[in-house]
mmCIF file of C-alpha atoms in Angstrom:
data_model
loop_
_atom_site.group_PDB
_atom_site.id
_atom_site.type_symbol
_atom_site.label_atom_id
_atom_site.label_comp_id
_atom_site.label_asym_id
_atom_site.label_seq_id
_atom_site.Cartn_x
_atom_site.Cartn_y
_atom_site.Cartn_z
ATOM 1 C CA MET A 226 88.173 101.621 97.893
ATOM 2 C CA SER A 227 88.178 105.477 99.077
ATOM 3 C CA GLU A 228 86.134 107.699 96.983
ATOM 4 C CA ARG A 229 88.845 110.102 97.839
ATOM 5 C CA ARG A 230 91.557 110.451 94.913
ATOM 6 C CA ILE A 231 94.694 112.456 96.896
ATOM 7 C CA ALA A 232 97.522 113.956 95.343
ATOM 8 C CA MET A 233 100.576 113.768 97.551
ATOM 9 C CA VAL A 234 103.673 115.709 97.713
ATOM 10 C CA GLY A 235 106.460 114.547 99.396
ATOM 11 C CA THR A 236 110.420 113.919 99.666
ATOM 12 C CA PRO A 237 111.983 110.530 98.657
ATOM 13 C CA CYS A 238 111.526 108.840 101.749
ATOM 14 C CA GLU A 239 107.873 110.021 102.292
ATOM 15 C CA ILE A 240 107.024 109.198 98.424
ATOM 16 C CA MET A 241 108.670 105.506 99.042
ATOM 17 C CA ALA A 242 106.420 105.207 102.122
ATOM 18 C CA ALA A 243 103.226 106.405 99.946
ATOM 19 C CA SER A 244 104.267 103.579 97.227
ATOM 20 C CA LYS A 245 104.681 100.749 99.736
ATOM 21 C CA ILE A 246 101.145 101.845 101.225
ATOM 22 C CA GLN A 247 100.060 101.687 97.727
ATOM 23 C CA HIS A 248 101.681 98.350 97.066
ATOM 24 C CA TYR A 249 100.409 96.772 100.327
ATOM 25 C CA THR A 250 97.058 98.604 101.061
ATOM 26 C CA ASP A 251 93.930 99.602 99.560
ATOM 27 C CA SER A 252 95.249 103.369 99.545
ATOM 28 C CA PRO A 253 93.639 106.723 98.695
ATOM 29 C CA ILE A 254 96.598 108.226 97.415
ATOM 30 C CA ASP A 255 96.440 108.711 93.573
ATOM 31 C CA VAL A 256 98.969 110.841 92.337
ATOM 32 C CA LYS A 257 102.649 111.138 93.734
ATOM 33 C CA LEU A 258 104.579 114.457 93.261
ATOM 34 C CA GLY A 259 107.945 113.910 94.718
ATOM 35 C CA LEU A 260 110.215 116.721 95.715
ATOM 36 C CA PHE A 261 114.064 116.777 94.998
ATOM 37 C CA CYS A 262 115.780 116.481 98.560
ATOM 38 C CA MET A 263 119.252 116.259 99.615
ATOM 39 C CA GLU A 264 118.888 116.328 103.398
ATOM 40 C CA ASN A 265 116.434 117.992 105.701
ATOM 41 C CA PHE A 266 116.943 119.643 109.240
ATOM 42 C CA SER A 267 115.847 119.008 112.862
ATOM 43 C CA TYR A 268 113.557 121.962 113.402
ATOM 44 C CA ARG A 269 114.452 122.158 117.121
ATOM 45 C CA TYR A 270 118.128 121.985 116.464
ATOM 46 C CA PHE A 271 118.280 124.410 113.501
ATOM 47 C CA GLY A 272 116.582 126.625 115.824
ATOM 48 C CA ASN A 273 119.563 126.586 118.036
ATOM 49 C CA LEU A 274 121.919 127.152 115.238
ATOM 50 C CA LEU A 275 120.029 130.359 114.474
ATOM 51 C CA LYS A 276 120.662 131.790 117.836
ATOM 52 C CA GLU A 277 124.213 131.635 117.016
ATOM 53 C CA TYR A 278 123.443 134.180 114.281
ATOM 54 C CA ASP A 279 121.516 136.052 117.196
ATOM 55 C CA LEU A 280 118.080 134.939 114.614
ATOM 56 C CA LYS A 281 114.778 133.147 115.548
ATOM 57 C CA MET A 282 112.905 131.275 113.122
ATOM 58 C CA ASP A 283 110.401 134.126 113.530
ATOM 59 C CA ASP A 284 112.913 136.448 111.805
ATOM 60 C CA ILE A 285 112.934 134.370 108.397
ATOM 61 C CA GLU A 286 110.348 135.027 105.403
ATOM 62 C CA LYS A 287 112.219 132.211 103.197
ATOM 63 C CA PHE A 288 114.476 129.762 103.403
ATOM 64 C CA GLN A 289 116.606 129.038 100.036
ATOM 65 C CA ILE A 290 119.658 126.277 99.554
ATOM 66 C CA GLU A 291 121.885 126.703 96.734
ATOM 67 C CA LYS A 292 125.783 127.023 96.030
ATOM 68 C CA GLY A 293 126.852 125.964 99.348
ATOM 69 C CA PHE A 294 125.045 128.074 101.489
ATOM 70 C CA VAL A 295 121.975 128.342 103.479
ATOM 71 C CA PHE A 296 120.144 131.532 102.357
ATOM 72 C CA LEU A 297 117.570 133.247 104.842
ATOM 73 C CA LEU A 298 115.658 136.144 103.761
ATOM 74 C CA LEU A 299 114.495 138.021 106.575
ATOM 75 C CA LYS A 300 111.580 139.905 107.023
ATOM 76 C CA THR A 301 113.507 142.885 107.283
ATOM 77 C CA LYS A 302 114.460 142.224 103.622
ATOM 78 C CA ASP A 303 118.067 141.452 104.874
ATOM 79 C CA THR A 304 119.895 138.059 103.289
ATOM 80 C CA VAL A 305 121.926 136.159 105.725
ATOM 81 C CA LYS A 306 123.912 133.337 104.422
ATOM 82 C CA ILE A 307 124.918 130.350 106.867
ATOM 83 C CA PRO A 308 127.693 128.020 105.169
ATOM 84 C CA LEU A 309 126.106 124.776 104.613
ATOM 85 C CA PHE A 310 128.691 122.682 106.134
ATOM 86 C CA GLU A 311 127.728 124.728 109.285
ATOM 87 C CA ALA A 312 124.114 123.887 108.926
ATOM 88 C CA LYS A 313 124.701 119.902 108.226
ATOM 89 C CA ARG A 314 125.670 119.924 111.958
ATOM 90 C CA VAL A 315 121.771 119.947 112.669
ATOM 91 C CA LEU A 316 120.913 117.318 109.786
ATOM 92 C CA ARG A 317 118.286 114.701 110.600
ATOM 93 C CA LYS A 318 120.613 111.460 111.300
ATOM 94 C CA ASN A 319 118.385 109.311 108.983
ATOM 95 C CA CYS A 320 119.033 111.748 105.761
ATOM 96 C CA ASN A 321 122.933 110.434 106.055
ATOM 97 C CA ILE A 322 121.580 106.806 104.804
ATOM 98 C CA CYS A 323 119.291 108.166 102.138
ATOM 99 C CA VAL A 324 120.763 107.150 98.465
ATOM 100 C CA GLU A 325 117.798 108.972 96.520
ATOM 101 C CA LEU A 326 117.766 112.512 95.248
ATOM 102 C CA THR A 327 115.090 112.789 92.916
ATOM 103 C CA SER A 328 111.772 110.690 94.502
ATOM 104 C CA GLU A 329 112.207 107.971 92.163
ATOM 105 C CA THR A 330 108.530 106.088 92.889
ATOM 106 C CA SER A 331 106.791 109.144 92.369
ATOM 107 C CA ASP A 332 104.709 109.908 89.151
ATOM 108 C CA ILE A 333 106.646 113.322 88.694
ATOM 109 C CA SER A 334 109.595 114.698 90.820
ATOM 110 C CA ILE A 335 110.011 118.129 90.859
ATOM 111 C CA GLY A 336 113.099 120.412 91.733
ATOM 112 C CA SER A 337 115.450 123.227 90.962
ATOM 113 C CA ILE A 338 118.731 121.080 90.070
ATOM 114 C CA GLY A 339 119.777 121.874 86.533
ATOM 115 C CA SER A 340 117.252 124.370 85.353
ATOM 116 C CA ASP A 341 117.805 127.846 85.176
ATOM 117 C CA GLU A 342 116.855 130.285 88.133
ATOM 118 C CA GLY A 343 112.938 130.438 88.153
ATOM 119 C CA TRP A 344 112.316 127.210 86.505
ATOM 120 C CA SER A 345 111.979 123.826 87.880
ATOM 121 C CA THR A 346 113.459 120.231 86.728
ATOM 122 C CA VAL A 347 110.757 117.829 86.122
ATOM 123 C CA ILE A 348 111.176 114.188 85.966
ATOM 124 C CA VAL A 349 108.029 112.638 84.532
ATOM 125 C CA ARG A 350 108.324 108.924 85.254
ATOM 126 C CA THR A 351 104.805 107.142 84.826
ATOM 127 C CA LYS A 352 102.146 107.172 82.190
ATOM 128 C CA LYS A 353 100.034 108.948 84.603
ATOM 129 C CA GLY A 354 102.822 111.396 85.062
ATOM 130 C CA GLU A 355 103.131 112.237 81.542
ATOM 131 C CA GLU A 356 99.518 112.415 80.940
ATOM 132 C CA ILE A 357 99.453 115.207 83.910
ATOM 133 C CA VAL A 358 102.357 117.429 82.412
ATOM 134 C CA ASP A 359 101.050 116.993 78.860
ATOM 135 C CA GLY A 360 97.596 118.419 80.088
ATOM 136 C CA ALA A 361 99.230 121.169 82.188
ATOM 137 C CA ILE A 362 100.861 122.357 79.228
ATOM 138 C CA LYS A 363 97.988 121.992 76.853
ATOM 139 C CA GLN A 364 95.731 124.070 79.294
ATOM 140 C CA LYS A 365 98.675 126.832 79.681
ATOM 141 C CA PHE A 366 99.346 126.052 83.595
ATOM 142 C CA ILE A 367 103.155 125.583 82.508
ATOM 143 C CA LYS A 368 105.680 125.824 79.915
ATOM 144 C CA ALA A 369 108.095 123.444 79.397
ATOM 145 C CA LYS A 370 111.295 123.236 77.475
ATOM 146 C CA ASP A 371 113.827 120.307 77.026
ATOM 147 C CA LEU A 372 116.554 120.070 79.822
ATOM 148 C CA THR A 373 120.265 120.925 77.782
ATOM 149 C CA GLU A 374 122.959 118.248 77.997
ATOM 150 C CA SER A 375 124.956 120.060 80.775
ATOM 151 C CA GLN A 376 122.207 120.558 82.688
ATOM 152 C CA PHE A 377 121.107 117.000 82.733
ATOM 153 C CA LYS A 378 124.699 115.855 83.672
ATOM 154 C CA LEU A 379 124.555 118.650 86.448
ATOM 155 C CA LEU A 380 121.639 116.797 87.687
ATOM 156 C CA THR A 381 123.061 113.430 87.136
ATOM 157 C CA ARG A 382 126.045 114.195 88.696
ATOM 158 C CA ILE A 383 124.656 115.604 91.892
ATOM 159 C CA ALA A 384 122.435 112.354 92.390
ATOM 160 C CA GLU A 385 125.715 110.290 92.059
ATOM 161 C CA SER A 386 127.233 111.733 94.558
ATOM 162 C CA LYS A 387 124.668 111.386 96.919
ATOM 163 C CA ILE A 388 124.596 107.749 96.204
ATOM 164 C CA SER A 389 128.155 107.420 96.829
ATOM 165 C CA LYS A 390 128.893 109.565 99.961
ATOM 166 C CA ASN A 391 125.683 108.109 101.876
ATOM 167 C CA LEU A 392 126.296 104.387 100.603
ATOM 168 C CA GLU A 393 129.603 105.033 102.375
ATOM 169 C CA THR A 394 127.881 106.012 105.985
ATOM 170 C CA ILE A 395 125.405 102.911 105.150
ATOM 171 C CA GLU A 396 128.529 100.824 105.162
ATOM 172 C CA GLU A 397 130.295 102.389 108.058
ATOM 173 C CA ARG A 398 126.829 101.936 109.912
ATOM 174 C CA GLU A 399 126.319 98.273 109.227
ATOM 175 C CA TYR A 400 130.067 98.093 109.992
ATOM 176 C CA PHE A 401 128.916 98.635 114.025
ATOM 177 C CA ALA A 402 126.202 96.306 113.728
ATOM 178 C CA ARG A 403 123.272 99.054 112.686
ATOM 179 C CA PRO A 404 121.457 97.150 110.087
ATOM 180 C CA VAL A 405 119.942 99.417 106.996
ATOM 181 C CA LEU A 406 117.352 97.141 105.963
ATOM 182 C CA TYR A 407 115.857 99.236 102.860
ATOM 183 C CA GLN A 408 119.051 98.467 100.767
ATOM 184 C CA ARG A 409 119.273 94.789 101.259
ATOM 185 C CA GLN A 410 118.715 93.230 98.431
ATOM 186 C CA ARG A 411 115.970 90.259 99.028
ATOM 187 C CA SER A 412 113.775 88.603 96.986
ATOM 188 C CA ASP A 413 109.770 89.210 97.223
ATOM 189 C CA ASP A 414 109.339 85.878 98.849
ATOM 190 C CA SER A 415 111.885 86.874 101.260
ATOM 191 C CA ILE A 416 110.787 90.159 101.985
ATOM 192 C CA SER A 417 107.216 88.429 102.264
ATOM 193 C CA LYS A 418 108.829 86.079 105.158
ATOM 194 C CA GLU A 419 110.393 88.696 107.354
ATOM 195 C CA ILE A 420 107.417 90.798 107.373
ATOM 196 C CA SER A 421 105.188 87.915 108.506
ATOM 197 C CA GLU A 422 107.471 87.673 111.787
ATOM 198 C CA SER A 423 107.645 91.158 112.047
ATOM 199 C CA GLN A 424 105.757 93.785 114.311
ATOM 200 C CA PHE A 425 106.277 97.132 116.119
ATOM 201 C CA MET A 426 109.397 96.071 118.101
ATOM 202 C CA ASP A 427 111.157 94.797 115.138
ATOM 203 C CA LEU A 428 110.709 98.156 113.459
ATOM 204 C CA LYS A 429 111.757 99.971 116.637
ATOM 205 C CA SER A 430 114.973 97.949 117.082
ATOM 206 C CA ASN A 431 115.683 97.997 113.564
ATOM 207 C CA VAL A 432 114.648 101.721 112.274
ATOM 208 C CA VAL A 433 113.498 103.559 115.128
ATOM 209 C CA ASP A 434 116.632 103.017 117.676
ATOM 210 C CA VAL A 435 119.437 103.241 115.303
ATOM 211 C CA GLY A 436 118.233 106.808 114.067
ATOM 212 C CA ALA A 437 116.816 105.520 110.742
ATOM 213 C CA CYS A 438 113.022 106.632 111.313
ATOM 214 C CA VAL A 439 112.084 109.279 108.632
ATOM 215 C CA LEU A 440 109.135 110.550 110.779
ATOM 216 C CA CYS A 441 106.895 110.227 108.162
ATOM 217 C CA GLY A 442 104.008 108.698 110.462
ATOM 218 C CA ALA A 443 103.184 105.521 107.629
ATOM 219 C CA CYS A 444 103.189 103.281 110.837
ATOM 220 C CA GLU A 445 100.600 105.362 112.437
ATOM 221 C CA TYR A 446 98.772 105.361 109.667
ATOM 222 C CA VAL A 447 98.440 101.692 109.185
ATOM 223 C CA CYS A 448 97.953 100.544 112.482
ATOM 224 C CA PRO A 449 94.767 98.842 112.526
ATOM 225 C CA ASP A 450 94.185 99.209 116.060
ATOM 226 C CA ASP A 451 95.475 103.010 117.003
ATOM 227 C CA LEU A 452 98.157 101.891 118.953
ATOM 228 C CA ILE A 453 101.142 103.828 117.552
ATOM 229 C CA THR A 454 101.520 107.634 118.003
ATOM 230 C CA ILE A 455 103.853 109.799 116.082
ATOM 231 C CA ASP A 456 105.345 113.042 117.543
ATOM 232 C CA ASP A 457 108.331 115.220 116.944
ATOM 233 C CA THR A 458 110.991 112.746 117.835
ATOM 234 C CA LYS A 459 109.833 109.139 117.200
ATOM 235 C CA PRO A 460 106.672 106.655 116.963
ATOM 236 C CA ARG A 461 105.796 105.056 120.111
ATOM 237 C CA MET A 462 103.250 102.472 121.077
ATOM 238 C CA LYS A 463 100.705 101.714 123.836
ATOM 239 C CA GLY A 464 99.388 98.366 124.004
ATOM 240 C CA GLU A 465 100.251 94.848 122.203
ATOM 241 C CA CYS A 466 100.212 94.041 118.534
ATOM 242 C CA ARG A 467 97.991 91.564 117.441
ATOM 243 C CA SER A 468 99.814 88.238 116.248
ATOM 244 C CA ASP A 469 98.482 88.500 112.702
ATOM 245 C CA CYS A 470 99.443 92.266 112.306
ATOM 246 C CA HIS A 471 102.690 93.324 110.670
ATOM 247 C CA ALA A 472 101.298 96.575 109.079
ATOM 248 C CA CYS A 473 103.801 99.115 110.507
ATOM 249 C CA PHE A 474 106.944 96.931 109.506
ATOM 250 C CA GLU A 475 105.196 96.348 105.930
ATOM 251 C CA VAL A 476 105.100 100.103 104.874
ATOM 252 C CA CYS A 477 107.805 101.835 106.623
ATOM 253 C CA PRO A 478 110.387 103.418 103.963
ATOM 254 C CA ARG A 479 113.210 101.892 105.692
ATOM 255 C CA THR A 480 112.230 98.564 105.963
ATOM 256 C CA PHE A 481 112.925 96.178 103.177
ATOM 257 C CA ILE A 482 111.704 97.431 99.504
ATOM 258 C CA PRO A 483 109.460 95.367 97.197
ATOM 259 C CA GLU A 484 111.578 94.398 94.094
ATOM 260 C CA LYS A 485 109.542 96.163 91.719
ATOM 261 C CA LEU A 486 110.173 99.801 94.034
ATOM 262 C CA ARG A 487 113.453 98.915 94.557
ATOM 263 C CA ASN A 488 116.563 101.416 93.097
ATOM 264 C CA ASP A 489 119.923 99.123 92.598
ATOM 265 C CA ASN A 490 121.634 102.600 92.549
ATOM 266 C CA SER A 491 123.087 102.041 89.105
ATOM 267 C CA LYS A 492 120.624 104.571 88.005
ATOM 268 C CA ALA A 493 121.158 107.998 89.492
ATOM 269 C CA ILE A 494 117.862 109.332 89.300
ATOM 270 C CA GLY A 495 115.765 106.319 88.441
ATOM 271 C CA ASP A 496 113.397 105.313 85.814
ATOM 272 C CA TYR A 497 111.836 107.874 83.850
ATOM 273 C CA ILE A 498 110.047 108.769 80.750
ATOM 274 C CA LYS A 499 111.245 112.384 79.738
ATOM 275 C CA VAL A 500 113.346 115.186 81.945
ATOM 276 C CA LEU A 501 111.888 118.944 81.301
ATOM 277 C CA SER A 502 112.802 122.317 82.328
ATOM 278 C CA VAL A 503 109.405 123.936 83.338
ATOM 279 C CA LYS A 504 107.973 127.390 84.180
ATOM 280 C CA SER A 505 104.660 128.361 85.964
ATOM 281 C CA ILE A 506 102.419 130.267 83.786
ATOM 282 C CA LYS A 507 99.635 130.855 86.412
ATOM 283 C CA HIS A 508 101.341 131.141 89.879
ATOM 284 C CA THR A 509 104.387 132.759 90.984
ATOM 285 C CA GLN A 510 104.237 132.963 94.681
ATOM 286 C CA GLY A 511 106.215 129.664 95.233
ATOM 287 C CA GLN A 512 109.565 128.266 94.600
ATOM 288 C CA ASP A 513 111.722 127.507 91.508
ATOM 289 C CA GLY A 514 108.879 128.050 89.313
ATOM 290 C CA SER A 515 106.182 127.265 91.224
ATOM 291 C CA ILE A 516 105.392 124.033 89.711
ATOM 292 C CA VAL A 517 104.300 121.969 92.467
ATOM 293 C CA THR A 518 101.717 124.367 93.339
ATOM 294 C CA THR A 519 100.642 124.598 89.715
ATOM 295 C CA LEU A 520 100.508 120.895 89.166
ATOM 296 C CA LEU A 521 98.084 120.935 92.280
ATOM 297 C CA ASP A 522 95.829 123.461 90.670
ATOM 298 C CA TYR A 523 95.632 121.723 87.378
ATOM 299 C CA LEU A 524 94.581 118.456 89.448
ATOM 300 C CA LEU A 525 92.227 120.050 91.586
ATOM 301 C CA THR A 526 90.708 122.302 88.963
ATOM 302 C CA ASN A 527 90.246 119.536 86.746
ATOM 303 C CA ASP A 528 88.991 117.050 89.166
ATOM 304 C CA ILE A 529 91.709 114.342 88.531
ATOM 305 C CA VAL A 530 92.011 114.650 91.919
ATOM 306 C CA THR A 531 89.417 115.028 94.911
ATOM 307 C CA ASP A 532 92.113 116.636 97.443
ATOM 308 C CA ALA A 533 95.892 117.447 97.828
ATOM 309 C CA LEU A 534 97.920 116.473 100.665
ATOM 310 C CA ILE A 535 100.467 118.810 101.538
ATOM 311 C CA VAL A 536 102.773 120.633 103.946
ATOM 312 C CA ASP A 537 102.281 123.965 105.676
ATOM 313 C CA LYS A 538 103.595 125.920 108.210
ATOM 314 C CA GLU A 539 102.138 126.417 111.588
ATOM 315 C CA ASP A 540 100.426 129.964 112.168
ATOM 316 C CA HIS A 541 101.758 130.162 115.737
ATOM 317 C CA ILE A 542 105.165 128.744 115.744
ATOM 318 C CA ALA A 543 107.437 129.687 113.012
ATOM 319 C CA TRP A 544 108.166 127.683 110.035
ATOM 320 C CA LYS A 545 107.048 124.685 111.871
ATOM 321 C CA PRO A 546 105.572 122.358 109.235
ATOM 322 C CA TYR A 547 102.252 120.400 109.414
ATOM 323 C CA ALA A 548 100.613 118.217 107.207
ATOM 324 C CA LYS A 549 96.936 118.812 105.733
ATOM 325 C CA ILE A 550 94.539 117.525 103.227
ATOM 326 C CA THR A 551 93.053 120.426 101.184
ATOM 327 C CA SER A 552 90.707 120.928 98.236
ATOM 328 C CA ASP A 553 91.231 124.580 98.506
ATOM 329 C CA ILE A 554 93.412 126.151 95.722
ATOM 330 C CA ASP A 555 94.043 129.062 97.698
ATOM 331 C CA GLU A 556 95.291 127.315 100.505
ATOM 332 C CA VAL A 557 97.916 125.085 98.321
ATOM 333 C CA VAL A 558 99.203 128.229 96.725
ATOM 334 C CA ARG A 559 99.523 129.921 100.341
ATOM 335 C CA SER A 560 101.471 126.735 101.239
ATOM 336 C CA GLY A 561 103.873 127.185 98.535
ATOM 337 C CA GLY A 562 107.985 127.209 99.400
ATOM 338 C CA THR A 563 110.164 124.541 100.939
ATOM 339 C CA LYS A 564 110.111 124.022 104.642
ATOM 340 C CA TYR A 565 113.691 122.173 105.191
ATOM 341 C CA SER A 566 112.105 120.044 107.989
ATOM 342 C CA VAL A 567 109.585 117.506 108.294
ATOM 343 C CA CYS A 568 106.658 116.169 110.005
ATOM 344 C CA PRO A 569 104.538 113.024 110.015
ATOM 345 C CA VAL A 570 102.756 113.536 106.440
ATOM 346 C CA PHE A 571 100.310 110.363 106.796
ATOM 347 C CA LYS A 572 98.667 111.771 109.800
ATOM 348 C CA PRO A 573 95.875 113.838 108.032
ATOM 349 C CA LEU A 574 95.209 110.367 106.209
ATOM 350 C CA LYS A 575 94.611 108.825 109.441
ATOM 351 C CA LYS A 576 92.160 111.668 110.931
ATOM 352 C CA LEU A 577 90.465 111.253 107.529
ATOM 353 C CA GLU A 578 89.636 107.688 108.168
ATOM 354 C CA GLU A 579 88.316 108.472 111.687
ATOM 355 C CA VAL A 580 86.106 110.951 110.172
ATOM 356 C CA ASN A 581 84.552 108.687 107.845
#
């Protein structure tokens, strides 16, 4: 067992990958902070979209999506609005088959939907998550209040809308013989048999080649022979799988989901202990109440975790996301804010194993 205890921040698909890694392997991921996510954009194609507005990624200070628009706060302090229906032209294809809004297999889910401006909606899902939130309140890292009935209804309505819309897309894809494995209702015994017969080529044909890969890097991380590499487009393999290795197929968030992790889509936001509206007392630099930053600060300060796995922006490529592991609270604070694009989030775990 690793001596590292890592708090991970991720979108629903990344959190599902982390949950599968925990389910099938000996994982250093100890706390999962899941983000609300409607969709993500292709970094390259979003850059092309900006050209239509005579803008570059370098011009942008902050992104925000709300009320049907992508708001771009520029470094000049001007604001540009792009209608969300236009931005959806550059959505990543795998987002259209995601039926999860609120990171349902996390310990704590965080997002802005439902809460007042400057506050975050926090869904506490596990006993561990409850202890973290209660501790952060007690130590005055955050303050909390109940979500109102109308705010809760808004959250569930948006979650239900995502489920309904993307289930239609899944049905359409499967009509054209493009399997969407993670939505298949299979028993654990059946899943185990399928995994025992599957390797990277099966992952490639059932996930990568049909546009379902989420680019999380879980397959690269668990490959025992370092045969898989993942870049900005898709996973690639050099070499030949061991006949007894099925790890990449096992942990991918778009292959079969074990029964204990599966959402049957009847609960719009999944199982939870409580739902709160929360605001940071310690930090203001982040987005929507700075709750992710503040909870990571609480976890690191109290040695509940040793490190945080977070997504930051490249210094030399504007808004290009990359994942890193840090125990430095100042680094966590600087990385705050939503990037609206994806990167192989598990790559730093692979590097950590190589160092050790």
